[in-house]
CSV table of N, CA and C in Angstrom, one decimal:
chain,number,residue,atom,x,y,z
A,1,UNK,N,-4.3,10.7,0.2
A,1,UNK,CA,-3.1,11.1,0.9
A,1,UNK,C,-2.2,11.9,0.0
A,2,UNK,N,-1.7,13.0,0.5
A,2,UNK,CA,-0.8,13.8,-0.3
A,2,UNK,C,0.7,13.8,0.3
A,3,UNK,N,1.5,14.3,-0.6
A,3,UNK,CA,3.0,14.4,-0.2
A,3,UNK,C,3.1,15.2,1.1
A,4,UNK,N,2.3,16.3,1.2
A,4,UNK,CA,2.4,17.1,2.4
A,4,UNK,C,2.0,16.4,3.6
A,5,UNK,N,1.0,15.6,3.5
A,5,UNK,CA,0.5,14.8,4.7
A,5,UNK,C,1.5,13.7,5.1
A,6,UNK,N,2.1,13.1,4.1
A,6,UNK,CA,3.2,12.1,4.4
A,6,UNK,C,4.3,12.8,5.1
A,7,UNK,N,4.7,13.9,4.6
A,7,UNK,CA,5.8,14.7,5.2
A,7,UNK,C,5.5,15.1,6.6
A,8,UNK,N,4.3,15.5,6.9
A,8,UNK,CA,3.9,15.9,8.2
A,8,UNK,C,4.0,14.7,9.2
A,9,UNK,N,3.5,13.5,8.7
A,9,UNK,CA,3.5,12.3,9.5
A,9,UNK,C,5.0,11.9,9.8
A,10,UNK,N,5.8,11.9,8.8
A,10,UNK,CA,7.2,11.6,9.1
A,10,UNK,C,7.9,12.5,10.0
A,11,UNK,N,7.6,13.8,9.9
A,11,UNK,CA,8.2,14.8,10.8
A,11,UNK,C,7.7,14.6,12.2
A,12,UNK,N,6.5,14.2,12.4
A,12,UNK,CA,6.0,14.0,13.8
A,12,UNK,C,6.8,12.8,14.4
A,13,UNK,N,7.1,11.8,13.7
A,13,UNK,CA,7.9,10.7,14.3
A,13,UNK,C,9.3,11.2,14.5
A,14,UNK,N,9.9,11.9,13.6
A,14,UNK,CA,11.3,12.4,13.7
A,14,UNK,C,11.4,13.3,15.0
A,15,UNK,N,10.4,14.1,15.2
A,15,UNK,CA,10.4,15.0,16.4
A,15,UNK,C,10.3,14.2,17.6
A,16,UNK,N,9.6,13.1,17.6
A,16,UNK,CA,9.4,12.3,18.8
A,16,UNK,C,10.7,11.6,19.2
A,17,UNK,N,11.5,11.2,18.2
A,17,UNK,CA,12.7,10.4,18.5
A,17,UNK,C,14.0,11.1,18.3
A,18,UNK,N,14.1,12.2,17.7
A,18,UNK,CA,15.4,12.7,17.3
A,18,UNK,C,16.3,13.1,18.5
A,19,UNK,N,15.8,13.3,19.6
A,19,UNK,CA,16.6,13.6,20.8
A,19,UNK,C,17.0,12.4,21.7
A,20,UNK,N,16.5,11.2,21.3
A,20,UNK,CA,16.8,10.0,22.0
A,20,UNK,C,18.3,9.7,22.0
A,21,UNK,N,18.8,9.2,23.1
A,21,UNK,CA,20.1,8.7,23.2
A,21,UNK,C,20.1,7.2,23.1
A,22,UNK,N,21.2,6.6,23.1
A,22,UNK,CA,21.3,5.1,22.8
A,22,UNK,C,20.5,4.2,23.7
A,23,UNK,N,20.5,4.5,25.1
A,23,UNK,CA,19.7,3.6,25.9
A,23,UNK,C,18.2,3.6,25.6
A,24,UNK,N,17.7,4.8,25.2
A,24,UNK,CA,16.3,4.8,24.8
A,24,UNK,C,16.0,4.1,23.5
A,25,UNK,N,16.9,4.1,22.6
A,25,UNK,CA,16.8,3.4,21.3
A,25,UNK,C,16.8,1.9,21.6
A,26,UNK,N,17.6,1.5,22.6
A,26,UNK,CA,17.8,0.1,22.9
A,26,UNK,C,16.6,-0.5,23.6
A,27,UNK,N,15.8,0.3,24.2
A,27,UNK,CA,14.7,-0.2,25.0
A,27,UNK,C,13.7,-0.9,24.1
A,28,UNK,N,13.0,-1.9,24.7
A,28,UNK,CA,12.0,-2.6,24.0
A,28,UNK,C,10.8,-1.8,23.6
A,29,UNK,N,10.4,-1.9,22.4
A,29,UNK,CA,9.2,-1.1,21.9
A,29,UNK,C,7.9,-1.7,22.7
A,30,UNK,N,7.0,-0.8,22.8
A,30,UNK,CA,5.7,-1.2,23.5
A,30,UNK,C,5.0,-2.3,22.8
A,31,UNK,N,4.6,-3.3,23.6
A,31,UNK,CA,3.8,-4.4,23.1
A,31,UNK,C,4.6,-5.4,22.2
A,32,UNK,N,5.9,-5.3,22.3
A,32,UNK,CA,6.7,-6.2,21.4
A,32,UNK,C,7.9,-6.8,22.0
A,33,UNK,N,8.7,-7.4,21.2
A,33,UNK,CA,10.0,-8.0,21.7
A,33,UNK,C,11.2,-7.6,20.9
A,34,UNK,N,11.0,-6.4,20.3
A,34,UNK,CA,12.2,-5.8,19.5
A,34,UNK,C,12.5,-4.5,20.1
A,35,UNK,N,13.7,-4.0,19.9
A,35,UNK,CA,14.1,-2.7,20.4
A,35,UNK,C,13.4,-1.6,19.5
A,36,UNK,N,13.3,-0.4,20.1
A,36,UNK,CA,12.8,0.7,19.4
A,36,UNK,C,13.6,0.9,18.1
A,37,UNK,N,14.9,0.8,18.2
A,37,UNK,CA,15.8,1.0,17.0
A,37,UNK,C,15.4,0.0,15.9
A,38,UNK,N,15.2,-1.3,16.3
A,38,UNK,CA,14.9,-2.3,15.3
A,38,UNK,C,13.5,-2.0,14.7
A,39,UNK,N,12.6,-1.5,15.5
A,39,UNK,CA,11.3,-1.1,14.9
A,39,UNK,C,11.4,0.0,13.9
A,40,UNK,N,12.1,1.0,14.2
A,40,UNK,CA,12.3,2.2,13.3
A,40,UNK,C,13.1,1.7,12.1
A,41,UNK,N,14.1,0.9,12.3
A,41,UNK,CA,14.8,0.4,11.1
A,41,UNK,C,13.9,-0.4,10.2
A,42,UNK,N,13.0,-1.2,10.7
A,42,UNK,CA,12.1,-1.9,9.9
A,42,UNK,C,11.2,-1.0,9.1
A,43,UNK,N,10.8,0.1,9.8
A,43,UNK,CA,10.0,1.2,9.1
A,43,UNK,C,10.8,1.8,7.9
A,44,UNK,N,12.0,2.1,8.2
A,44,UNK,CA,12.9,2.7,7.1
A,44,UNK,C,13.0,1.7,6.0
A,45,UNK,N,13.1,0.4,6.2
A,45,UNK,CA,13.2,-0.6,5.2
A,45,UNK,C,11.9,-0.7,4.4
A,46,UNK,N,10.8,-0.6,5.1
A,46,UNK,CA,9.5,-0.7,4.4
A,46,UNK,C,9.3,0.5,3.5
A,47,UNK,N,9.6,1.7,4.0
A,47,UNK,CA,9.5,2.9,3.1
A,47,UNK,C,10.4,2.8,1.9
A,48,UNK,N,11.6,2.3,2.2
A,48,UNK,CA,12.6,2.1,1.0
A,48,UNK,C,12.0,1.1,0.0
A,49,UNK,N,11.4,0.1,0.5
A,49,UNK,CA,10.8,-0.9,-0.4
A,49,UNK,C,9.7,-0.3,-1.2
A,50,UNK,N,8.8,0.6,-0.6
A,50,UNK,CA,7.8,1.3,-1.3
A,50,UNK,C,8.4,2.2,-2.4
A,51,UNK,N,9.5,2.9,-2.1
A,51,UNK,CA,10.1,3.7,-3.0
A,51,UNK,C,10.7,2.9,-4.2
A,52,UNK,N,11.3,1.8,-3.9
A,52,UNK,CA,11.9,1.0,-5.0
A,52,UNK,C,10.8,0.5,-5.9
A,53,UNK,N,9.7,0.0,-5.3
A,53,UNK,CA,8.5,-0.4,-6.1
A,53,UNK,C,8.0,0.7,-7.0
A,54,UNK,N,7.8,1.9,-6.4
A,54,UNK,CA,7.3,3.0,-7.2
A,54,UNK,C,8.2,3.4,-8.3
A,55,UNK,N,9.5,3.2,-8.1
A,55,UNK,CA,10.5,3.6,-9.2
A,55,UNK,C,10.6,2.5,-10.2
A,56,UNK,N,10.1,1.3,-9.9
A,56,UNK,CA,10.2,0.1,-10.8
A,56,UNK,C,11.6,-0.5,-10.7
A,57,UNK,N,12.3,-0.2,-9.6
A,57,UNK,CA,13.7,-0.8,-9.4
A,57,UNK,C,13.7,-1.9,-8.4
A,58,UNK,N,14.8,-2.5,-8.2
A,58,UNK,CA,14.9,-3.6,-7.3
A,58,UNK,C,14.9,-3.1,-5.8
A,59,UNK,N,14.4,-3.9,-5.0
A,59,UNK,CA,14.5,-3.6,-3.5
A,59,UNK,C,15.9,-3.9,-3.1
A,60,UNK,N,16.4,-3.0,-2.2
A,60,UNK,CA,17.7,-3.2,-1.6
A,60,UNK,C,17.6,-3.1,-0.1
A,61,UNK,N,18.5,-3.8,0.6
A,61,UNK,CA,18.5,-3.7,2.0
A,61,UNK,C,19.1,-2.4,2.5
A,62,UNK,N,18.4,-1.7,3.4
A,62,UNK,CA,18.9,-0.5,3.9
A,62,UNK,C,19.9,-0.8,5.0
A,63,UNK,N,21.1,-0.3,4.9
A,63,UNK,CA,22.1,-0.7,5.9
A,63,UNK,C,21.8,-0.3,7.3
A,64,UNK,N,22.1,-1.1,8.3
A,64,UNK,CA,21.9,-0.7,9.7
A,64,UNK,C,23.2,0.0,10.1
A,65,UNK,N,23.1,1.3,10.3
A,65,UNK,CA,24.3,2.0,10.7
A,65,UNK,C,24.7,1.7,12.1
A,66,UNK,N,26.0,2.0,12.4
A,66,UNK,CA,26.5,1.7,13.7
A,66,UNK,C,26.0,2.5,14.8
A,67,UNK,N,25.3,3.6,14.5
A,67,UNK,CA,24.7,4.5,15.5
A,67,UNK,C,23.3,4.7,15.3
A,68,UNK,N,22.4,4.2,16.2
A,68,UNK,CA,21.0,4.3,16.1
A,68,UNK,C,20.5,5.8,16.0
A,69,UNK,N,21.3,6.7,16.4
A,69,UNK,CA,20.9,8.1,16.4
A,69,UNK,C,20.8,8.6,14.9
A,70,UNK,N,21.2,7.8,14.0
A,70,UNK,CA,21.1,8.2,12.6
A,70,UNK,C,19.7,7.8,12.0
A,71,UNK,N,19.0,7.0,12.7
A,71,UNK,CA,17.7,6.5,12.2
A,71,UNK,C,16.7,7.6,11.8
A,72,UNK,N,16.6,8.6,12.5
A,72,UNK,CA,15.6,9.7,12.0
A,72,UNK,C,16.1,10.3,10.7
A,73,UNK,N,17.4,10.4,10.5
A,73,UNK,CA,17.9,10.9,9.2
A,73,UNK,C,17.6,9.9,8.1
A,74,UNK,N,17.8,8.6,8.4
A,74,UNK,CA,17.5,7.6,7.4
A,74,UNK,C,16.1,7.6,7.0
A,75,UNK,N,15.2,7.8,8.0
A,75,UNK,CA,13.8,7.8,7.7
A,75,UNK,C,13.5,9.0,6.8
A,76,UNK,N,14.0,10.2,7.0
A,76,UNK,CA,13.8,11.3,6.2
A,76,UNK,C,14.3,11.1,4.8
A,77,UNK,N,15.4,10.4,4.6
A,77,UNK,CA,16.0,10.2,3.3
A,77,UNK,C,15.1,9.2,2.5
A,78,UNK,N,14.7,8.1,3.1
A,78,UNK,CA,13.9,7.2,2.3
A,78,UNK,C,12.5,7.7,2.0
A,79,UNK,N,12.0,8.6,2.9
A,79,UNK,CA,10.7,9.2,2.7
A,79,UNK,C,10.8,10.2,1.5
A,80,UNK,N,11.9,10.9,1.4
A,80,UNK,CA,12.2,11.8,0.3
A,80,UNK,C,12.3,11.0,-1.0
A,81,UNK,N,13.0,9.8,-0.9
A,81,UNK,CA,13.1,9.0,-2.1
A,81,UNK,C,11.7,8.5,-2.6
A,82,UNK,N,10.8,8.2,-1.6
A,82,UNK,CA,9.5,7.8,-2.0
A,82,UNK,C,8.7,8.9,-2.7
A,83,UNK,N,8.8,10.1,-2.1
A,83,UNK,CA,8.1,11.3,-2.7
A,83,UNK,C,8.7,11.5,-4.1
A,84,UNK,N,10.0,11.4,-4.3
A,84,UNK,CA,10.6,11.7,-5.6
A,84,UNK,C,10.1,10.7,-6.6
A,85,UNK,N,9.7,9.5,-6.2
A,85,UNK,CA,9.3,8.5,-7.1
A,85,UNK,C,7.9,8.7,-7.6
A,86,UNK,N,7.2,9.7,-7.1
A,86,UNK,CA,5.8,10.1,-7.4
A,86,UNK,C,4.9,9.0,-7.5
A,87,UNK,N,4.7,8.3,-6.3
A,87,UNK,CA,3.8,7.1,-6.3
A,87,UNK,C,2.4,7.6,-6.2
A,88,UNK,N,1.4,6.7,-6.5
A,88,UNK,CA,0.0,7.0,-6.4
A,88,UNK,C,-0.4,7.3,-4.9
A,89,UNK,N,-1.5,8.0,-4.7
A,89,UNK,CA,-1.9,8.4,-3.4
A,89,UNK,C,-2.0,7.2,-2.4
A,90,UNK,N,-2.4,6.0,-2.9
A,90,UNK,CA,-2.6,4.9,-2.0
A,90,UNK,C,-1.3,4.4,-1.5
A,91,UNK,N,-0.2,4.6,-2.2
A,91,UNK,CA,1.1,4.2,-1.7
A,91,UNK,C,1.6,5.2,-0.6
A,92,UNK,N,1.3,6.4,-0.9
A,92,UNK,CA,1.6,7.5,0.1
A,92,UNK,C,0.8,7.2,1.4
A,93,UNK,N,-0.5,6.8,1.2
A,93,UNK,CA,-1.3,6.5,2.4
A,93,UNK,C,-0.8,5.3,3.2
A,94,UNK,N,-0.3,4.3,2.4
A,94,UNK,CA,0.3,3.1,3.1
A,94,UNK,C,1.5,3.5,3.9
A,95,UNK,N,2.4,4.3,3.3
A,95,UNK,CA,3.6,4.7,4.0
A,95,UNK,C,3.2,5.5,5.2
A,96,UNK,N,2.3,6.4,5.1
A,96,UNK,CA,1.9,7.2,6.3
A,96,UNK,C,1.3,6.3,7.4
A,97,UNK,N,0.5,5.3,7.0
A,97,UNK,CA,0.0,4.4,8.0
A,97,UNK,C,1.1,3.6,8.7
A,98,UNK,N,2.1,3.2,7.9
A,98,UNK,CA,3.2,2.5,8.6
A,98,UNK,C,3.9,3.4,9.6
A,99,UNK,N,4.1,4.7,9.2
A,99,UNK,CA,4.8,5.7,10.1
A,99,UNK,C,4.0,5.9,11.3
A,100,UNK,N,2.7,6.0,11.1
A,100,UNK,CA,1.8,6.3,12.3
A,100,UNK,C,1.8,5.1,13.2
A,101,UNK,N,1.7,3.9,12.7
A,101,UNK,CA,1.7,2.7,13.5
A,101,UNK,C,3.0,2.5,14.3
A,102,UNK,N,4.1,2.8,13.6
A,102,UNK,CA,5.4,2.8,14.3
A,102,UNK,C,5.4,3.8,15.5
A,103,UNK,N,5.0,5.0,15.1
A,103,UNK,CA,5.0,6.1,16.2
A,103,UNK,C,4.1,5.7,17.4
A,104,UNK,N,3.0,5.1,17.1
A,104,UNK,CA,2.1,4.6,18.3
A,104,UNK,C,2.8,3.5,19.1
A,105,UNK,N,3.5,2.7,18.4
A,105,UNK,CA,4.2,1.6,19.1
A,105,UNK,C,5.4,2.0,20.0
A,106,UNK,N,6.0,3.1,19.5
A,106,UNK,CA,7.2,3.6,20.3
A,106,UNK,C,6.7,4.1,21.6
């Protein structure tokens, strides 16, 4: 897995959701009992955890902002943090798999 492939995967998800308004974010994700916003926030946290691990730093909770419309931007930021940490390809592959799984569930 390369940085370019992870970037492409993240961008596909962002394009899928960036135009959503609050009611669509609040809807239940397919096959689950959490909202779409909760699902994407969980993904943002997971990518942030991977970045922290790659940097050798502590994991920190990603704040849940008051507006779910910010979630695509949060995803882009934590993905950029992960790339900046220069993790091994298997970490990039894990991140891409998480993004893909989330995208399929939405």
